[in-house]
């Protein structure tokens, strides 16, 4: 075994953080798992992590000293060799200041801890800091003046920029940038159904039937176990990784691939991707418009992008081959969703539930409830 | 929306039973006994998408305008929803 490291993992209860914690502990390292609201660590396959050598610490990255007392902060700083920074707000559509506080200020506070303790930092960024750039995206590129699609991407760019700047005053760091994190490469299993899964659900259930986008657009899906392997290797082999960035990405799938694979499942509806210029929100039925506005619109930019991620640094450092699979991998992900019941067994819709409760009339809420199709609102 | 007489100011108790009915009927997990402390995610298995649908159901069921995201994001228990909906109904009634 390599030297036993003392590692702090932030966001350790998260999808990626829990898998990284499990790997580091299994390799014999001493892990301090920084947790926030959720104090329990559950692996991607749903089993609780009960590894020896993992100590949980509740803290809040938005607060100075992570909300710890001066003495506790000092003790923590003095007792770690490396920090893996996974904590972030990863869902879309939150108020801008949430991303600033957690993703940017949180990273600044983690950098302070690294500086105080002389610890090395493995920062988990996102491949989508590339924003709406087209073409081949290199690991060496960061701020190329690109347009960013949302406050999440913008905050992750600012955070990664802070990490780079801190190198000047001595904080050694490496950056790992996953693309869209999805289920296990071989089993398709995933613990949390978020981002692309939500769009899959809305479309396959026919709740969203058209999406502005281009069939040639590409989505890069990467298995969570591969992402955790890359982060773990970068952490263990930090001396080789220091100062560099590693794309943790999979094989890109076009929206045509998505459409073709979805059509193989008899129970699925298949969405149409329509040219953004001819998409008319006003023509959608009310329910579909609401799903569009509150969910799909958050991801719209991703249905137009055609970038590809170069992963030379990762290929050089990490022993495990980059995930491939394309359409087969997508089938595996969908099959798991069907087995787990996430897809294929839709819950009753809003209109059905309200009708069953007899709440579509005026009895509860006065005359406004008669406005059933939302006209005039 | 403005031409009808104002309904009497709705109270939390009047709102509670309807909120319970909607939250229970929309819940992915059935057969759970509901109380103000019941949590949407841990006890009733709501995920992010079903929470959006629940928001829609509450808006339509109570005839409310769109509930702001800052408020819906703060909700974790059934009691939180009762308070949020009651406040929104009072606001509507005051208009
Ligand atoms: N998932 C993806 O598709 C994806 C893609 C590219 C990059 N990434 C990056 O990978 C990293 C991990 O992502 P993930 O999917 O594992 O995210 P996740 O499942 O949402 O986990 C994020 C973790 O951060 C914690 N956290 C949030 N606010 C915090 C605070 N104020 N103080 C301390 N901890 C806090 C959360 O804890 P609580 O829930 O208890 O608050 C949660 O455990 C993130 O940096 C993300 O940007 C993710």
XYZ file of C-alpha atoms in Angstrom, chain B:
95
model
C -59.198 37.250 -10.566
C -60.271 40.481 -8.943
C -64.007 40.609 -9.568
C -65.124 38.202 -6.835
C -65.795 39.157 -3.233
C -62.951 38.335 -0.875
C -63.390 34.998 0.870
C -63.034 35.098 4.631
C -59.430 35.096 5.742
C -58.368 31.401 5.581
C -56.809 29.976 8.687
C -54.128 27.312 9.034
C -56.623 24.767 10.353
C -58.916 25.203 7.390
C -55.980 24.765 5.067
C -54.439 21.820 6.880
C -56.860 19.063 5.923
C -56.728 19.905 2.223
C -52.940 20.167 2.267
C -52.767 16.742 3.941
C -55.076 15.296 1.302
C -53.046 16.683 -1.603
C -49.634 15.816 -0.156
C -50.822 12.307 0.705
C -52.385 11.675 -2.699
C -49.329 12.948 -4.578
C -46.803 11.090 -2.413
C -44.684 8.362 -4.041
C -44.804 6.451 -0.732
C -48.319 5.471 0.289
C -49.728 4.224 3.572
C -47.744 6.638 5.733
C -49.585 8.251 8.603
C -49.444 12.020 8.113
C -48.534 14.590 10.747
C -47.051 18.074 10.677
C -43.626 16.537 11.360
C -43.803 14.108 8.414
C -40.972 14.882 6.016
C -41.574 14.961 2.302
C -38.323 13.396 1.162
C -37.427 10.948 3.940
C -40.938 9.796 4.910
C -42.949 10.222 1.719
C -40.197 9.605 -0.889
C -40.734 12.808 -2.818
C -37.953 13.558 -5.315
C -37.198 16.889 -6.969
C -39.593 16.324 -9.855
C -42.471 15.125 -7.695
C -41.937 18.187 -5.476
C -42.445 20.416 -8.515
C -45.630 18.492 -9.309
C -46.735 18.892 -5.710
C -46.223 22.651 -5.991
C -48.389 22.611 -9.118
C -51.066 20.580 -7.368
C -51.120 22.976 -4.407
C -51.341 26.013 -6.686
C -54.167 24.524 -8.717
C -55.950 22.913 -5.779
C -56.026 26.165 -3.835
C -56.285 28.485 -6.828
C -53.069 30.267 -5.936
C -50.669 32.128 -8.185
C -47.211 30.592 -8.654
C -45.527 29.860 -5.308
C -42.068 31.450 -5.354
C -39.102 29.087 -5.594
C -37.384 30.693 -2.591
C -40.326 29.546 -0.471
C -40.840 26.076 -1.920
C -37.108 25.341 -1.614
C -37.259 25.884 2.166
C -39.993 23.320 2.744
C -39.120 19.989 4.358
C -42.157 18.908 6.393
C -45.902 18.773 5.972
C -46.203 21.509 8.616
C -43.960 23.772 6.515
C -46.352 23.331 3.594
C -49.394 24.109 5.726
C -47.759 27.367 6.835
C -46.622 28.272 3.325
C -50.030 27.635 1.767
C -51.904 29.377 4.585
C -49.694 32.446 4.151
C -50.201 32.421 0.384
C -53.981 32.116 0.854
C -54.034 35.043 3.267
C -52.108 37.066 0.702
C -54.556 36.100 -2.026
C -57.527 36.918 0.221
C -56.051 40.333 0.957
C -55.761 41.224 -2.713
